[in-house]
XYZ file of C-alpha atoms in Angstrom:
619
model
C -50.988 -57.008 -39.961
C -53.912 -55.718 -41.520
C -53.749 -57.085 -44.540
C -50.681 -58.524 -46.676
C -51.902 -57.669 -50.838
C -53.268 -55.226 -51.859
C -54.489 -56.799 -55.157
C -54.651 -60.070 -56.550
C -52.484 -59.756 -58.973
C -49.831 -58.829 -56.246
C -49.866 -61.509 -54.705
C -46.231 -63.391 -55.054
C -46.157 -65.326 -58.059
C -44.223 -67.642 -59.647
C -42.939 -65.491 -62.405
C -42.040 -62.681 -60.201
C -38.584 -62.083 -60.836
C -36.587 -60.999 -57.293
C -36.685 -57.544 -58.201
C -40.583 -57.688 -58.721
C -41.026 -59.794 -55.699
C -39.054 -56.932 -53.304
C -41.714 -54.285 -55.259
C -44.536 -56.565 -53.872
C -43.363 -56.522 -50.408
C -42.677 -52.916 -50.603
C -46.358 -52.423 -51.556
C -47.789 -54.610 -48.891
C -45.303 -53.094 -46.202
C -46.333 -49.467 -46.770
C -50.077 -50.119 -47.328
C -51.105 -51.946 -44.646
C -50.647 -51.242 -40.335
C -48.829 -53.588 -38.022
C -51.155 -53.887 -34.802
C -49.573 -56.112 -33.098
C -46.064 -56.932 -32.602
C -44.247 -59.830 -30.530
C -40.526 -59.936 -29.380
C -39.907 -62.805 -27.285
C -35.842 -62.518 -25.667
C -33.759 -65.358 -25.508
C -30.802 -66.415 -22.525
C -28.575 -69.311 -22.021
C -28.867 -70.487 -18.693
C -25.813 -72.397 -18.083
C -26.516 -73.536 -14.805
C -29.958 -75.000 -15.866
C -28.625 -75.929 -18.888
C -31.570 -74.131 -20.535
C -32.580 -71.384 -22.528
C -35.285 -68.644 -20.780
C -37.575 -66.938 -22.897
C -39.478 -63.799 -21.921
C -42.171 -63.480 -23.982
C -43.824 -59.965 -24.716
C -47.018 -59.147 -27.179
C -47.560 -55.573 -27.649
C -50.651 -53.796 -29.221
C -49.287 -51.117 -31.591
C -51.306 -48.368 -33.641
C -49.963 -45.794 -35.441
C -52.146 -42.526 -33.731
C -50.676 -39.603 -34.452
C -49.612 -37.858 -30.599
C -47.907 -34.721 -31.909
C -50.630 -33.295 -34.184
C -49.842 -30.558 -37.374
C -46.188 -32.883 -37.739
C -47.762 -35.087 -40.340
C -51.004 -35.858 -42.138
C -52.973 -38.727 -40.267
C -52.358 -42.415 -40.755
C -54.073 -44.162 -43.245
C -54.192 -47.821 -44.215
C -55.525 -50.480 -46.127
C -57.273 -53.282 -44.231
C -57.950 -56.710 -46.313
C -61.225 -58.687 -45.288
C -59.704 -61.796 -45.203
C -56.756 -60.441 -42.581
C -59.397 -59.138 -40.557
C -61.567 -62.530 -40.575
C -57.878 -64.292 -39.694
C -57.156 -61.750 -36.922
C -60.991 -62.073 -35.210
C -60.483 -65.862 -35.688
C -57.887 -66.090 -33.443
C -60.041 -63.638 -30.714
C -57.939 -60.533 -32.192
C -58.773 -57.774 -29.476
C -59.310 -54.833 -31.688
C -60.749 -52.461 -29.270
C -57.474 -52.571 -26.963
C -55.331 -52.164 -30.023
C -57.063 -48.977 -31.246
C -57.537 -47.376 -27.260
C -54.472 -48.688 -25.931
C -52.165 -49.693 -28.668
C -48.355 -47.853 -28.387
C -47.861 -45.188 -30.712
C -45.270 -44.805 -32.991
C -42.882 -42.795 -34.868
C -40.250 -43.450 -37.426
C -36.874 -41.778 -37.445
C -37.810 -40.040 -40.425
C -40.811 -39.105 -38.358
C -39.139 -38.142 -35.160
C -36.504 -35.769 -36.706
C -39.213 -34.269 -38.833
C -41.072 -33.718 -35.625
C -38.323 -32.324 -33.854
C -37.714 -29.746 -36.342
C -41.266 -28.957 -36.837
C -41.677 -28.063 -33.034
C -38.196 -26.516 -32.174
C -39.417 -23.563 -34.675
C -42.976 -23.651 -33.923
C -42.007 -20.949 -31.089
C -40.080 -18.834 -32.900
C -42.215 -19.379 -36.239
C -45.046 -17.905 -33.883
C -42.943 -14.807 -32.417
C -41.582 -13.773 -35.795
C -45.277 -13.853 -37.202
C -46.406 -11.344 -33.836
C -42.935 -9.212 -34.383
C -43.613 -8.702 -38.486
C -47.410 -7.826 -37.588
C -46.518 -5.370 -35.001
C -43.797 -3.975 -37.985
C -46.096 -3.446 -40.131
C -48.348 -1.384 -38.599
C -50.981 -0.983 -42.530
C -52.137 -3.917 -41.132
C -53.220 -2.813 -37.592
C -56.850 -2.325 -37.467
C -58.257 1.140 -36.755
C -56.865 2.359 -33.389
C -60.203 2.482 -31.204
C -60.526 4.944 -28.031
C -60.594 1.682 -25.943
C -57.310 0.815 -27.490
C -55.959 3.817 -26.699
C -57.386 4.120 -23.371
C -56.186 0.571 -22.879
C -52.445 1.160 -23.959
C -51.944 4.073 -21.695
C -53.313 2.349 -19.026
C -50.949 -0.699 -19.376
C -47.942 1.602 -20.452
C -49.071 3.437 -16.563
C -48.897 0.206 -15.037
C -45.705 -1.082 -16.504
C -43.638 1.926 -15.716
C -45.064 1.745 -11.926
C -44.231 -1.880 -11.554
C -40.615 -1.298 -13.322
C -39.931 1.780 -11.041
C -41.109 0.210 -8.373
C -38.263 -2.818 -8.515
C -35.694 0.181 -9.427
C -36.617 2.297 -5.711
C -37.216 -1.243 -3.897
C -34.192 -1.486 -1.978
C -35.448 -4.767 0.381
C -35.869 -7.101 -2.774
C -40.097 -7.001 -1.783
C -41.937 -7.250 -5.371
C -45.291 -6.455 -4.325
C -47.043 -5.338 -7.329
C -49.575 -2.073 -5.828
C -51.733 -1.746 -9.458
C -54.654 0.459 -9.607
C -57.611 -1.915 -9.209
C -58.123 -4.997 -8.006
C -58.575 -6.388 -11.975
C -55.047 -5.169 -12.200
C -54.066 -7.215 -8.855
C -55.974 -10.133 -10.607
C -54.794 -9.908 -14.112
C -51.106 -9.077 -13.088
C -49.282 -11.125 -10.534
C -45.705 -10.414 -9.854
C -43.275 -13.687 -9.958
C -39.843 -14.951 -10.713
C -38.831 -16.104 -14.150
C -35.360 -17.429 -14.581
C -33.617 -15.723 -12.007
C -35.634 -12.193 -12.981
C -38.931 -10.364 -11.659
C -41.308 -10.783 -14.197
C -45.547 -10.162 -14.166
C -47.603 -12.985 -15.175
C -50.381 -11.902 -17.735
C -53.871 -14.184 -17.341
C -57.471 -12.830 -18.186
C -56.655 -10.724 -21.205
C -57.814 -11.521 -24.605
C -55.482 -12.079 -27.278
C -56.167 -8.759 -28.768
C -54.764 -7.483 -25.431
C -52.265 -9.176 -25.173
C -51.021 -8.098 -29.006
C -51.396 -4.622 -27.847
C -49.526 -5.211 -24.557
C -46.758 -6.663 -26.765
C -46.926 -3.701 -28.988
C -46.833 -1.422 -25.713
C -43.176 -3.192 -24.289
C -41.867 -3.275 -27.839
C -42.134 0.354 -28.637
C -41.720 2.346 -24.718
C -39.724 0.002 -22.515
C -36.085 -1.645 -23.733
C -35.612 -3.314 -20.401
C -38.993 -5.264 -20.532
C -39.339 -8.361 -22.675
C -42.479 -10.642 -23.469
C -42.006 -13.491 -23.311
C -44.747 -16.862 -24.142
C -44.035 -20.359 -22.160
C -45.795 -23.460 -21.841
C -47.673 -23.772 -18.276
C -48.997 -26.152 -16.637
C -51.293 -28.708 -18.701
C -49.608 -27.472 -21.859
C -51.424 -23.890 -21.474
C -49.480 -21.259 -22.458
C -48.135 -18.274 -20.291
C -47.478 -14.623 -21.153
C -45.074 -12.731 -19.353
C -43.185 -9.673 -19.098
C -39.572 -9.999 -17.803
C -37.644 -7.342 -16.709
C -33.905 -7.588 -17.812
C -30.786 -5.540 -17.263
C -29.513 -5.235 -20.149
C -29.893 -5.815 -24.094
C -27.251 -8.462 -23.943
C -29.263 -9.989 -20.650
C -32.540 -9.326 -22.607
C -31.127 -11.776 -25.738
C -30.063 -14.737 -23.010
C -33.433 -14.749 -21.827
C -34.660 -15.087 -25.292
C -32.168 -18.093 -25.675
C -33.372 -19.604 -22.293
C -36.810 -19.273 -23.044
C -36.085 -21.133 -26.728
C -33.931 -23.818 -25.394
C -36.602 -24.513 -22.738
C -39.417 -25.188 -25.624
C -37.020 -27.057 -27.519
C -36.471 -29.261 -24.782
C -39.999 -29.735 -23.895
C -40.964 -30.558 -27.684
C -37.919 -33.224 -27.007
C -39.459 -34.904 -24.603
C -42.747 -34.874 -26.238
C -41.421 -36.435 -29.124
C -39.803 -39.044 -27.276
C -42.954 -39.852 -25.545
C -44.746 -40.051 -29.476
C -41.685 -42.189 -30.444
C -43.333 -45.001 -28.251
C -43.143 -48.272 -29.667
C -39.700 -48.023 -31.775
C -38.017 -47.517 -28.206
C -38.392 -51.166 -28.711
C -36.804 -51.254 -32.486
C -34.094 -48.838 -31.498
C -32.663 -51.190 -28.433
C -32.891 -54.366 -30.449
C -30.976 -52.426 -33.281
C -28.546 -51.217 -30.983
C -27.414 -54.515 -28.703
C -26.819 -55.968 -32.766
C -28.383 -59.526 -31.148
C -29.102 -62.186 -32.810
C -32.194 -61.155 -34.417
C -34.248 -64.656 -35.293
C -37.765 -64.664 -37.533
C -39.398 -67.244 -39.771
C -40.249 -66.315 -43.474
C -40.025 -62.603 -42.140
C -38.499 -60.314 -45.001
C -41.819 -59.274 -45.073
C -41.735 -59.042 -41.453
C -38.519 -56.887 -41.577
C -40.178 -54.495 -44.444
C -42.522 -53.191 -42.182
C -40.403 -52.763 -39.691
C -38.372 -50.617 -41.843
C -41.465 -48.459 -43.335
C -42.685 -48.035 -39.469
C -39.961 -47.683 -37.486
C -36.736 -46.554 -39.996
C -38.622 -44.789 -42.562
C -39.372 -44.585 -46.056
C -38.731 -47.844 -47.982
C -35.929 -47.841 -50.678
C -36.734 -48.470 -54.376
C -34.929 -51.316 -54.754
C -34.040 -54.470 -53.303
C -30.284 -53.561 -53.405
C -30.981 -50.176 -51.111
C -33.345 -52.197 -49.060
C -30.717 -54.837 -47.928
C -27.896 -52.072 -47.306
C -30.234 -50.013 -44.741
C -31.291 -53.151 -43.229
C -28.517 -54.438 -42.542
C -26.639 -51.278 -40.667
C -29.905 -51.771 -38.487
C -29.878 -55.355 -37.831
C -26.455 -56.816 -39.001
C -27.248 -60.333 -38.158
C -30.587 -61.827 -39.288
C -31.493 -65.650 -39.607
C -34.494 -67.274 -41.120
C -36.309 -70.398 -39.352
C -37.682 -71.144 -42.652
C -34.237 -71.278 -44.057
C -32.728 -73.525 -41.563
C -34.988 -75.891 -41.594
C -34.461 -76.147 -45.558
C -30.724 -76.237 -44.415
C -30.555 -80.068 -42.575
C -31.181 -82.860 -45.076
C -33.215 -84.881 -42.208
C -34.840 -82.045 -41.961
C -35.572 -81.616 -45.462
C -36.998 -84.984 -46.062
C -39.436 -84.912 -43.034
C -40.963 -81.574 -43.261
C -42.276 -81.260 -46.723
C -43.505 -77.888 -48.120
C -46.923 -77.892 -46.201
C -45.298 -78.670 -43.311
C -42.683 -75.851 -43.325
C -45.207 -72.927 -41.659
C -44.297 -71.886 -38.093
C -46.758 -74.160 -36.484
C -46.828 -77.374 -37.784
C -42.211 -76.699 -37.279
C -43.217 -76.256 -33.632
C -44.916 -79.039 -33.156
C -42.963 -81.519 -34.482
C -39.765 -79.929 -33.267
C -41.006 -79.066 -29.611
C -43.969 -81.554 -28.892
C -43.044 -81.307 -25.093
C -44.292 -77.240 -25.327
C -46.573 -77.739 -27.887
C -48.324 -80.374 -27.101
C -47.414 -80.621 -23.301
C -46.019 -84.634 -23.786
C -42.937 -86.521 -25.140
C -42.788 -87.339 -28.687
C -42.522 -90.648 -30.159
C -40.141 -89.935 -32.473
C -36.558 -90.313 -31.053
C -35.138 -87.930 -33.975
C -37.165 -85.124 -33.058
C -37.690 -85.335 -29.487
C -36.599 -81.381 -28.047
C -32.775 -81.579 -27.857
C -32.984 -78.096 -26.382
C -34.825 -77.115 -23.176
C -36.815 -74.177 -23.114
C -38.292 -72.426 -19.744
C -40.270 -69.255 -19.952
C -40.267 -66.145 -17.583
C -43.609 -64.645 -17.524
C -43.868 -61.768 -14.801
C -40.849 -63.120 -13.336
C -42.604 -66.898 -12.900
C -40.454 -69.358 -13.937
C -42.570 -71.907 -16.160
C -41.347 -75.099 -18.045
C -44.783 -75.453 -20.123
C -45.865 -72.168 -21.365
C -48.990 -71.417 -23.853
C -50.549 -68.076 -23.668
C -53.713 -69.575 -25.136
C -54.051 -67.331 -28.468
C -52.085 -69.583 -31.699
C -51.034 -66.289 -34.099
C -50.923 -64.121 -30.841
C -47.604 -62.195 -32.227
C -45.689 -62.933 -28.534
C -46.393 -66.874 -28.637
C -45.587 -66.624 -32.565
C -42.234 -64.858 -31.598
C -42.054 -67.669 -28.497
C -42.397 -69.919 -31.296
C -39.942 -69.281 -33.705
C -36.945 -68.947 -30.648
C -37.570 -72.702 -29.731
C -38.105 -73.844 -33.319
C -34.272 -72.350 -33.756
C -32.939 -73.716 -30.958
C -34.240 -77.186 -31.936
C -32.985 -76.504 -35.635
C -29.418 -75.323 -34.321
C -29.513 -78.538 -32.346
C -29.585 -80.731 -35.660
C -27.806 -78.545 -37.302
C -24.739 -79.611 -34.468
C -24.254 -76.619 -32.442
C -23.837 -77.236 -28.655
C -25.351 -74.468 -26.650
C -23.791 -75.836 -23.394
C -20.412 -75.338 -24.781
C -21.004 -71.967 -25.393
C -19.359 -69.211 -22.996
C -21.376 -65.960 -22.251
C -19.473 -63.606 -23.690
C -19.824 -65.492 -27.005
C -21.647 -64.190 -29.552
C -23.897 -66.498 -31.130
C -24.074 -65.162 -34.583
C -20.132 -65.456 -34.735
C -21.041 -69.707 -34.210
C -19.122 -71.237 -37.660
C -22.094 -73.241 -38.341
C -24.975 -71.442 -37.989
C -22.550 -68.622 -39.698
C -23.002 -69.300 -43.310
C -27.027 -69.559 -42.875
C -26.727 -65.390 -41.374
C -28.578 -62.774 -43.316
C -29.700 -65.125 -46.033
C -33.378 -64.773 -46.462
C -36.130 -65.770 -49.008
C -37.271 -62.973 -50.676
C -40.434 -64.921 -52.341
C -41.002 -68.488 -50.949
C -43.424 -69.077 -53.660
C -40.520 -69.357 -56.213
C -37.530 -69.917 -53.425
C -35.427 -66.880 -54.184
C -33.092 -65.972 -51.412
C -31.407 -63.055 -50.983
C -28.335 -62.121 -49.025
C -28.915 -59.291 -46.587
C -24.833 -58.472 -46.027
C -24.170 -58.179 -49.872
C -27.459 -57.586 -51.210
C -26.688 -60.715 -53.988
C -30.735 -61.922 -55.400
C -30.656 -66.013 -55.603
C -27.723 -66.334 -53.809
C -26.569 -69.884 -53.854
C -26.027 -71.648 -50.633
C -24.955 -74.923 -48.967
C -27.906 -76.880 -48.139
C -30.757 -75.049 -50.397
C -29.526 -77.334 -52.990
C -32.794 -79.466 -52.566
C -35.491 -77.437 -53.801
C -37.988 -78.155 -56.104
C -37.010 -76.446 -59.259
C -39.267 -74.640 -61.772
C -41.418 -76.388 -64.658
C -40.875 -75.491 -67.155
C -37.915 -72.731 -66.454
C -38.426 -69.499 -66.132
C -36.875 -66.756 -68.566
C -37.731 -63.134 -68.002
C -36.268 -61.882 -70.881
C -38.767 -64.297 -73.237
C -41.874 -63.324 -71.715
C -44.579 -60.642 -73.519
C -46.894 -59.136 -71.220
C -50.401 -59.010 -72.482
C -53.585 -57.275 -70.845
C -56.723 -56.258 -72.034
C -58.015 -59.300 -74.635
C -61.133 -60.161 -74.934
C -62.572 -62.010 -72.093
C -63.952 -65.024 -73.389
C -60.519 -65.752 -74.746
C -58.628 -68.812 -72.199
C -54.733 -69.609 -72.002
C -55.369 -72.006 -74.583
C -57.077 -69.892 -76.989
C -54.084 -67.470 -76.667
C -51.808 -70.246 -77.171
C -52.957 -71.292 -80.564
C -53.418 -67.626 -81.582
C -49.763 -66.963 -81.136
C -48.595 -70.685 -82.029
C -50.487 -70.385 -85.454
C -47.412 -67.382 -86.225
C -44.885 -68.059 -84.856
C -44.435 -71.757 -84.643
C -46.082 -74.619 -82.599
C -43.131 -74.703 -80.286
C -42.689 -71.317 -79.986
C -44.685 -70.955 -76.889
C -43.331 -72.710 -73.900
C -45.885 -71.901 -71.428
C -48.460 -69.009 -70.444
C -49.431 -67.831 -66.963
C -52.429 -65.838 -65.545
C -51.638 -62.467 -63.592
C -56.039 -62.664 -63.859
C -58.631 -63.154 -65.995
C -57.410 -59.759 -67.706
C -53.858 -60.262 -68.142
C -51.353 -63.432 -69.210
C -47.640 -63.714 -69.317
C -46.424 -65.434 -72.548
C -43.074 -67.301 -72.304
C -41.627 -67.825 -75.501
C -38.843 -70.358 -76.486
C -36.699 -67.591 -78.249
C -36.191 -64.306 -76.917
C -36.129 -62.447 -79.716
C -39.949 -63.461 -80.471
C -40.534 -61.241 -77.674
C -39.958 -57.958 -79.651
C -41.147 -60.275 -83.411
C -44.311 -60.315 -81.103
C -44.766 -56.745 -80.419
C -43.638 -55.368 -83.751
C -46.312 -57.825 -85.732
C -49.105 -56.480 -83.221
C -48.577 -53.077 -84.013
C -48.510 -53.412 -87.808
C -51.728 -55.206 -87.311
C -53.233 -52.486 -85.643
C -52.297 -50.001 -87.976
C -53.666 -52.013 -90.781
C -57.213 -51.474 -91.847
C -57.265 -53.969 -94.437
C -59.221 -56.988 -94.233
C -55.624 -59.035 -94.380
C -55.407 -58.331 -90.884
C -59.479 -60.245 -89.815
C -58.281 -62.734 -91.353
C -54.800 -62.910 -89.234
C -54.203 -65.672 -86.955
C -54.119 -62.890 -84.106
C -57.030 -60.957 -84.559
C -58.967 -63.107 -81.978
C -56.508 -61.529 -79.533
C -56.583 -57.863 -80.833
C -60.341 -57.791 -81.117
C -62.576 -54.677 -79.543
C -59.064 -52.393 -79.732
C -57.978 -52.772 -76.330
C -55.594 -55.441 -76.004
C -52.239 -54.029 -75.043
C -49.090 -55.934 -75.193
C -45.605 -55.030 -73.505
C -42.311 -57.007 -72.568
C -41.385 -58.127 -68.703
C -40.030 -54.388 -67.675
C -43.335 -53.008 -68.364
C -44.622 -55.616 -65.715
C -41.791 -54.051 -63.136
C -42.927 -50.555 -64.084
C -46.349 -51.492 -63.356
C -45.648 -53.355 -60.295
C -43.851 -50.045 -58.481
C -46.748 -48.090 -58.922
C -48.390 -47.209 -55.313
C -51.603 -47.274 -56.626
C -53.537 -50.975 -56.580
C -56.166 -51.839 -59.015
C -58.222 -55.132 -58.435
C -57.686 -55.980 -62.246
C -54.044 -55.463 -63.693
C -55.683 -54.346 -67.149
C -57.134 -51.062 -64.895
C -53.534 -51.209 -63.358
C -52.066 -50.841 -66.641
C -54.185 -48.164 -67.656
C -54.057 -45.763 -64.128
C -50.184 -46.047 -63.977
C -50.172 -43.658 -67.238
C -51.574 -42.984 -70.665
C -52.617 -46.379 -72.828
C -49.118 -48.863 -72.709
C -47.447 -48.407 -76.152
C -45.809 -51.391 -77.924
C -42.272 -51.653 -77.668
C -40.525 -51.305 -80.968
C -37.390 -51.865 -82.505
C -35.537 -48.191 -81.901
C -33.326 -48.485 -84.915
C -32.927 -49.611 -88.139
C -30.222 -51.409 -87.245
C -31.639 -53.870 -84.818
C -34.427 -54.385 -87.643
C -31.920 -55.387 -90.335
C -30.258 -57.457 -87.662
C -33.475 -59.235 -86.914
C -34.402 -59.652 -90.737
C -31.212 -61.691 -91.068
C -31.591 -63.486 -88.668
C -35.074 -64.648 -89.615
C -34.196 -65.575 -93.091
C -31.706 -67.720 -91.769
C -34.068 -69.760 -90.202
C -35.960 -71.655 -92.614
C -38.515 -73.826 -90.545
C -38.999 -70.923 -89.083
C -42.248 -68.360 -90.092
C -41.288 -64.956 -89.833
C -43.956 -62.854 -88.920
C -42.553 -59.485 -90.786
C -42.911 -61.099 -93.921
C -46.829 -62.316 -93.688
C -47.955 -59.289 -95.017
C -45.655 -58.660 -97.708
């Protein structure tokens, strides 16, 4: 991929709640290009006992083969993406003069329809010209002279096939341009002349010339060789004959814009017959993997997670996660610790024998599963292409890090019979379709129901968050002064509201801080106070408690939906607070709506007596 964030503040956070974290992906799926793309097949071999993998890395870019369908392709690239890719001797000249084109389905049926009435689009513009004859430019003697030449030359050709009783079409003409420019042939069964050397302003007279003095002649326009176009004249028997050839002629182009646009499909031949077998399809941390291969090869992405899931899953009903298995095994668990859960350091310590090309010393993870590789139909039992992060080895990867992990997991590949369907196995089973939707803060999501955090057996283990996260409790704040820190903020809001009341405060950047409180309804206590602050010009509110945080005007200040709001925007500040600002007019505070959630809250503040209520500082 080109790049994976777009901003910094995109980046998945801890706080991101699941609906937030699917926005994030979303972003990063549409923004950036996929430019190379690894699929690497898996068999059983039963008489080898063995599985056979046939690796394949393909260069993709999205160039746009059918032009005037769609505006070009454009994409984000991130520096540090590009650094990674040219690390690992990323060959970006083949990619961009070689790379496989693409279209999405969205694409291709736009395309279709685009070039299936491109013909006729072109013939009703020449037919409502030739109506419309204000808009004919001054008839010129050479016009003339040339109209009653080619009406001449018509009629002899058409009488000519009318008193020709041997079936010989040997056009006579008058000159030898004529014998040049007009050259009888056969078109669908019919004797037609073949136009070449005239200029288009000819040929709009010649059109003009069949249309108005000959109903048994039709012009027709056909793709030639090389894509050039052809103009003919046809002669037909009859109107009803006349209007088949029309049809003939426009099923023909439709069928050759059919093939073209299979030939721009290109790459998502690939996504279509891995969709359609409804295999096993086996990836490690990939939901953002499988976004992009929505947004590139399905089409636009949904809004929501919920949509997302549902689409995905008609496409590819059976999904499993390395990344979740290995959290799945509690051996597992304890020996590969968070750092040592990427796709490389898995592979080496579940398949030293590929990896590393020797036996491991440690009994419990020596490769319970043999692996052979078919490279150009080369049988090979130690494979390495030589490129770590090529996407083919990656993909080559990930198939033997799940067959190891299926291994401990107690499912016996030599028991299996090939018409089984491995996705139907009762153990692996309930680990299908569950993914994590952010590893950063371990929510999982369930691509068959489209359930966020779904609970599952054997994700019991992970680390939990410190202190816990409540959505509902946190105020968004952007725009302070700079020199203020987390803990400055702290004891700003602390001095009002309590010293417990904040439970913790986290940095989107240096512009913008999410502040958890220990009640929720401090959320909207917060908001209200700000604004009455801010509407205050009295020198009450310098001397506040808060005004360190509202000084120079431009602190804003907005509860966790706001955040969302922001966060679906396409566009992608570097700072949030200029985020903020470009998604619409300056962010308003959010305020109680009616005077019966303010009563409400009134009560319920005077009921707390240890409690300082913030709506009754200034009174």
């Amino acid at each position: 991929m080109t790049g994976i964030t777009s901003a910094p503040w995109r980046d998945s956070l801890e706080f991101d709640r699941a609906d937030v974290c699917y926005l994030k992906v979303k972003d990063s799926a549409e923004k950036f290009a996929v430019l190379q793309f690894g699929v690497c097949p898996f068999r059983w071999d039963s008489s080898k006992h063995s599985f056979i993998a046939h690796p394949h890395n393909f260069y993709i870019f999205p160039r746009q083969e059918i032009s005037a369908t769609n505006p070009a392709y454009e994409f984000l690239c991130q520096t540090t993406s590009i650094d990674f890719l040219a690390k690992y001797q990323f060959d970006f000249n083949i990619c961009i003069h070689e790379g496989i084109s693409y279209l999405s389905k969205g694409q291709e049926i736009e395309a279709l329809r685009h070039l299936s009435l491109a013909y006729e689009d072109e013939l009703l513009a020449k037919w409502s010209n030739l109506k419309e004859p204000v808009h004919m430019p001054v008839v010129k003697m050479a016009d003339t002279l040339f109209t009653e030449r080619m009406k001449n030359i018509f009629t002899e050709w058409r009488d000519g096939l009318l008193r020709n009783s041997n079936g010989e079409l040997q056009f006579q003409g008058n000159s030898n341009d004529s014998q040049q420019q007009l050259r009888t042939i056969f078109f669908k069964m019919r004797p037609a002349l073949s136009l070449s050397g005239f200029t288009s302003h000819q040929l709009r007279l010649i059109h003009l010339v069949i249309r108005r003095h000959f109903q048994d002649l039709a012009y027709v326009q056909i793709n030639g060789e090389k894509t050039c176009q052809q103009q003919l004249v046809v002669r037909t028997d009859s109107k009803d004959d006349r209007e088949l050839l029309m049809k003939e002629v426009k099923d023909e182009h439709c069928r050759q814009a059919e093939v073209k646009v299979q030939a721009a499909v290109g790459f998502r031949h690939v996504i279509d017959l891995l969709s359609s077998e409804q295999k096993l399809i086996v990836g490690h941390n990939c939901f953002l993997d499988i976004a992009h291969i929505y947004s590139k090869f399905v089409g636009p992405l949904p809004s929501t997670a919920e949509e997302f899931v549902s689409s995905v899953n008609k496409c590819f009903p059976y999904v499993v996660d390395t990344k979740m298995l290995l959290n799945a095994n509690d051996v597992l668990q304890q020996r590969m610790k968070k750092s040592q859960t990427s796709l490389s350091s898995a592979f080496a310590m579940l398949c030293p024998q590929i990896a590393l090309g020797k036996k491991s010393t440690d009994l419990a993870f020596q490769s319970c599963v043999k692996v052979e590789v078919q490279v150009d139909d080369l049988r090979s039992s130690n494979w390495n292409s030589g490129a770590k992060h090529e996407a083919g080895y990656d993909a080559f990867m990930t198939g033997c890090v799940f067959a190891q992990t299926c291994s401990h997991l107690g499912i016996d590949f030599q028991s299996f019979l090939p018409s089984e369907h491995l996705a139907h196995n009762e153990k692996l089973q309930k680990h299908i379709n569950l993914l994590y939707l952010s590893w950063s803060n371990r929510d999982i999501i369930d691509l068959t129901s489209g359930k966020k955090n779904a609970v599952s057996l054997g994700y019991t283990n992970h680390k939990k968050r410190c202190p816990e996260i409540l959505f509902e409790n946190i105020a968004l704040i952007w725009g302070f002064p700079s020199k203020l820190k987390a803990r400055d903020i702290r004891e700003c809001i602390s001095k009002v509201f309590g010293p417990t009341s904040v439970t913790s405060i986290y940095h989107l950047d240096e512009t913008a801080v999410f502040v958890q409180f220990n009640k929720e309804k401090f959320v909207s206590e917060f908001l209200i106070l700000k604004e009455t602050l801010e509407r205050s010009d009295g020198p009450v509110s310098v001397l506040h408690p808060l005004a360190g945080l509202l000084e120079g005007g431009n602190t804003q200040a907005a509860n966790y939906e706001t955040y969302k709001d922001i966060c679906s925007s396409p566009s992608s500040k570097i700072l949030f607070a200029d985020q903020a600002d470009a998604v619409g007019t300056k962010w308003k505070n959010k305020l109680i709506e009616s005077k019966a959630a303010m009563e409400s809250l009134e009560r319920e503040s005077l009921g707390e007596k240890n409690e300082v209520n913030p709506a009754f500082v200034f009174c």
